[in-house]
Amino acid sequence: MPRTVAQVVSQYGPKMRARFVPACKKAGMAFPPKPLTLLAFKEENQLEIWSGRKKLAQYPILAASGDMGPKRREGDRQVPEGFYRLTVLNPNSAYHLSIRVDYPNAEDIAHKSVERGRMGGDIYIHGNQVSIGCLAMGDAAIEEIFPLIATVGLRNCRIIIAPVDLRTRPVPDSEDAWVKSLYIRMKKALKVFV
């Protein structure tokens, strides 16, 4: 039977609050924390959740396919790289629960290498432990992340997906000027998350 977002928040909200209410208190902020920035690091397989300059949680990414570099086309098995919004909460995902990432965004489209209709899409942060281009967090983690995003509100959330943790590592080399520029902008943007 299909679930609603409200039903998922009712079911998993206590688990989420048990983690994030104390984290907010420790950080000296009210719950729910707004806005949220999720940081995903592909090489390190880590997802961090920040509000302002305070890190509230960190989770291992259990599965993410592809290599360093942005997603270019449908079927390339790449996790996108860039600055994204979270746009849809899916309480009836085939992967337990899922949150849609707005790939391709305007920047991806501006630098596309294939027709717009062949760029792919349906990139999610989701449960389970399998992925083809998405960030699979496992069911236990998504049961905390999904109700947090639902409580905070999609419009108050964004995600930066980086090839590596650019706070501690150099900007990766790329022959593509746009990708190199993207990585440099990411490195600057990530400086506040320390």
CSV table of C-alpha atoms in Angstrom, one decimal:
chain,number,residue,atom,x,y,z
A,1,MET,CA,0.0,0.0,0.0
A,2,PRO,CA,1.4,3.4,-1.0
A,3,ARG,CA,2.8,5.6,1.8
A,4,THR,CA,2.7,9.4,2.1
A,5,VAL,CA,5.6,11.6,3.2
A,6,ALA,CA,3.6,12.4,6.3
A,7,GLN,CA,3.3,8.7,7.2
A,8,VAL,CA,7.0,8.2,6.7
A,9,VAL,CA,7.8,11.2,8.9
A,10,SER,CA,5.4,9.9,11.6
A,11,GLN,CA,7.0,6.4,11.4
A,12,TYR,CA,10.7,7.5,11.3
A,13,GLY,CA,10.5,10.9,12.9
A,14,PRO,CA,11.2,9.8,16.4
A,15,LYS,CA,14.4,8.0,15.2
A,16,MET,CA,15.5,11.1,13.3
A,17,ARG,CA,14.7,13.4,16.2
A,18,ALA,CA,16.7,11.2,18.6
A,19,ARG,CA,19.8,11.9,16.4
A,20,PHE,CA,19.2,15.5,15.3
A,21,VAL,CA,17.7,17.2,18.3
A,22,PRO,CA,20.8,16.5,20.5
A,23,ALA,CA,23.0,17.4,17.5
A,24,CYS,CA,21.3,20.7,17.1
A,25,LYS,CA,21.5,21.4,20.9
A,26,LYS,CA,25.2,20.6,20.9
A,27,ALA,CA,25.6,23.0,17.9
A,28,GLY,CA,23.7,25.7,19.7
A,29,MET,CA,20.9,25.9,17.2
A,30,ALA,CA,17.1,25.3,17.2
A,31,PHE,CA,15.5,22.2,15.8
A,32,PRO,CA,14.7,21.8,12.9
A,33,PRO,CA,17.9,23.3,11.6
A,34,LYS,CA,17.5,25.5,8.5
A,35,PRO,CA,19.0,25.7,6.0
A,36,LEU,CA,20.7,22.4,5.4
A,37,THR,CA,23.6,21.6,3.1
A,38,LEU,CA,24.5,18.0,2.3
A,39,LEU,CA,28.1,17.4,1.2
A,40,ALA,CA,28.8,14.2,-0.7
A,41,PHE,CA,32.3,13.1,-1.4
A,42,LYS,CA,32.5,10.3,-4.0
A,43,GLU,CA,36.1,9.1,-3.4
A,44,GLU,CA,35.7,9.1,0.4
A,45,ASN,CA,32.1,7.6,0.2
A,46,GLN,CA,30.9,10.0,2.8
A,47,LEU,CA,27.8,12.2,3.2
A,48,GLU,CA,27.8,15.0,5.7
A,49,ILE,CA,24.8,17.1,6.9
A,50,TRP,CA,25.5,20.7,7.8
A,51,SER,CA,23.4,23.6,9.0
A,52,GLY,CA,25.3,26.9,8.6
A,53,ARG,CA,28.9,26.1,9.7
A,54,LYS,CA,27.9,23.3,12.0
A,55,LYS,CA,28.2,19.6,11.1
A,56,LEU,CA,25.2,17.7,12.4
A,57,ALA,CA,25.9,14.2,11.1
A,58,GLN,CA,28.0,12.1,8.8
A,59,TYR,CA,27.1,8.8,7.1
A,60,PRO,CA,28.9,6.4,4.9
A,61,ILE,CA,27.7,6.1,1.3
A,62,LEU,CA,27.3,2.4,0.9
A,63,ALA,CA,27.2,2.3,-2.9
A,64,ALA,CA,27.8,4.8,-5.7
A,65,SER,CA,28.9,3.7,-9.2
A,66,GLY,CA,31.2,5.4,-11.6
A,67,ASP,CA,34.5,7.3,-11.3
A,68,MET,CA,35.7,10.8,-10.8
A,69,GLY,CA,34.1,13.2,-13.2
A,70,PRO,CA,30.6,14.6,-13.8
A,71,LYS,CA,27.7,12.6,-15.2
A,72,ARG,CA,27.5,13.2,-19.0
A,73,ARG,CA,24.9,10.9,-20.4
A,74,GLU,CA,22.2,8.4,-19.6
A,75,GLY,CA,23.7,5.0,-18.8
A,76,ASP,CA,27.3,6.2,-18.0
A,77,ARG,CA,26.8,4.9,-14.4
A,78,GLN,CA,28.3,8.2,-13.1
A,79,VAL,CA,27.2,10.0,-9.9
A,80,PRO,CA,26.8,13.7,-10.9
A,81,GLU,CA,29.1,16.4,-9.6
A,82,GLY,CA,28.1,19.9,-8.8
A,83,PHE,CA,25.8,22.1,-6.9
A,84,TYR,CA,22.2,20.7,-6.7
A,85,ARG,CA,18.8,21.2,-5.1
A,86,LEU,CA,16.8,18.4,-3.6
A,87,THR,CA,13.4,18.4,-5.4
A,88,VAL,CA,11.3,15.4,-4.6
A,89,LEU,CA,10.7,13.1,-1.6
A,90,ASN,CA,9.6,9.6,-2.7
A,91,PRO,CA,8.1,7.6,0.2
A,92,ASN,CA,7.4,4.7,-2.2
A,93,SER,CA,10.8,4.2,-3.7
A,94,ALA,CA,12.0,0.8,-4.9
A,95,TYR,CA,15.0,1.6,-2.6
A,96,HIS,CA,13.0,2.0,0.6
A,97,LEU,CA,12.9,5.9,0.6
A,98,SER,CA,14.5,8.3,-1.8
A,99,ILE,CA,15.2,12.0,-2.3
A,100,ARG,CA,15.7,13.3,-5.8
A,101,VAL,CA,18.7,15.4,-6.8
A,102,ASP,CA,18.0,17.9,-9.6
A,103,TYR,CA,20.4,16.5,-12.1
A,104,PRO,CA,20.7,17.7,-14.8
A,105,ASN,CA,20.7,21.3,-13.5
A,106,ALA,CA,21.2,24.4,-15.7
A,107,GLU,CA,25.0,24.1,-15.5
A,108,ASP,CA,25.0,20.4,-16.6
A,109,ILE,CA,22.7,21.4,-19.5
A,110,ALA,CA,24.9,24.3,-20.5
A,111,HIS,CA,27.9,22.0,-20.8
A,112,LYS,CA,26.2,18.9,-22.2
A,113,SER,CA,28.0,16.6,-24.6
A,114,VAL,CA,24.9,14.8,-25.8
A,115,GLU,CA,21.4,15.9,-26.7
A,116,ARG,CA,19.4,17.0,-23.6
A,117,GLY,CA,17.1,14.0,-23.8
A,118,ARG,CA,20.1,11.6,-23.6
A,119,MET,CA,21.7,13.2,-20.4
A,120,GLY,CA,19.8,10.9,-18.0
A,121,GLY,CA,18.2,11.8,-14.8
A,122,ASP,CA,16.4,10.1,-11.8
A,123,ILE,CA,19.4,10.6,-9.5
A,124,TYR,CA,18.5,10.0,-5.9
A,125,ILE,CA,19.8,9.7,-2.4
A,126,HIS,CA,18.1,6.5,-1.3
A,127,GLY,CA,18.1,3.5,1.0
A,128,ASN,CA,19.4,0.0,0.1
A,129,GLN,CA,23.0,-0.8,-0.8
A,130,VAL,CA,22.9,-0.8,-4.6
A,131,SER,CA,23.3,2.1,-7.0
A,132,ILE,CA,23.8,3.0,-10.6
A,133,GLY,CA,24.5,6.7,-10.5
A,134,CYS,CA,22.8,7.4,-7.2
A,135,LEU,CA,23.9,7.7,-3.6
A,136,ALA,CA,22.8,4.5,-1.7
A,137,MET,CA,22.9,5.2,2.0
A,138,GLY,CA,21.3,2.0,3.4
A,139,ASP,CA,17.9,1.8,5.0
A,140,ALA,CA,19.0,2.8,8.5
A,141,ALA,CA,20.6,6.1,7.3
A,142,ILE,CA,17.8,7.1,4.9
A,143,GLU,CA,15.3,6.6,7.7
A,144,GLU,CA,17.0,9.5,9.5
A,145,ILE,CA,17.8,11.6,6.4
A,146,PHE,CA,14.4,11.5,4.7
A,147,PRO,CA,12.3,12.7,7.6
A,148,LEU,CA,14.9,15.4,8.4
A,149,ILE,CA,14.7,16.8,4.8
A,150,ALA,CA,10.9,16.5,5.0
A,151,THR,CA,10.8,18.4,8.3
A,152,VAL,CA,13.2,21.1,7.2
A,153,GLY,CA,11.6,21.4,3.7
A,154,LEU,CA,13.0,20.8,0.3
A,155,ARG,CA,13.4,24.5,-0.5
A,156,ASN,CA,15.7,24.8,2.5
A,157,CYS,CA,18.1,22.0,1.4
A,158,ARG,CA,20.9,21.7,-1.2
A,159,ILE,CA,23.6,19.2,-1.9
A,160,ILE,CA,27.2,19.6,-3.2
A,161,ILE,CA,28.5,16.4,-4.8
A,162,ALA,CA,32.3,16.6,-5.1
A,163,PRO,CA,34.7,14.1,-6.7
A,164,VAL,CA,36.9,14.1,-3.5
A,165,ASP,CA,36.9,16.0,-0.2
A,166,LEU,CA,38.3,19.3,-1.6
A,167,ARG,CA,38.7,20.7,1.9
A,168,THR,CA,41.7,18.5,2.4
A,169,ARG,CA,42.8,17.4,-1.1
A,170,PRO,CA,43.9,19.3,-4.2
A,171,VAL,CA,41.7,20.1,-7.1
A,172,PRO,CA,41.8,17.1,-9.4
A,173,ASP,CA,43.2,17.7,-12.9
A,174,SER,CA,40.8,17.7,-15.8
A,175,GLU,CA,41.3,18.4,-19.5
A,176,ASP,CA,37.8,19.9,-19.6
A,177,ALA,CA,38.0,23.6,-18.7
A,178,TRP,CA,34.4,23.5,-17.4
A,179,VAL,CA,35.1,20.6,-15.0
A,180,LYS,CA,38.3,22.2,-13.8
A,181,SER,CA,36.4,25.5,-13.1
A,182,LEU,CA,33.6,23.5,-11.3
A,183,TYR,CA,36.1,21.9,-9.0
A,184,ILE,CA,37.8,25.2,-8.2
A,185,ARG,CA,34.4,26.7,-7.4
A,186,MET,CA,33.5,23.7,-5.2
A,187,LYS,CA,36.8,24.0,-3.3
A,188,LYS,CA,36.0,27.7,-2.5
A,189,ALA,CA,32.4,26.8,-1.5
A,190,LEU,CA,33.6,24.0,0.8
A,191,LYS,CA,36.0,26.2,2.8
A,192,VAL,CA,33.2,27.2,5.2
A,193,PHE,CA,32.5,23.6,6.1
A,194,VAL,CA,35.3,22.9,8.5
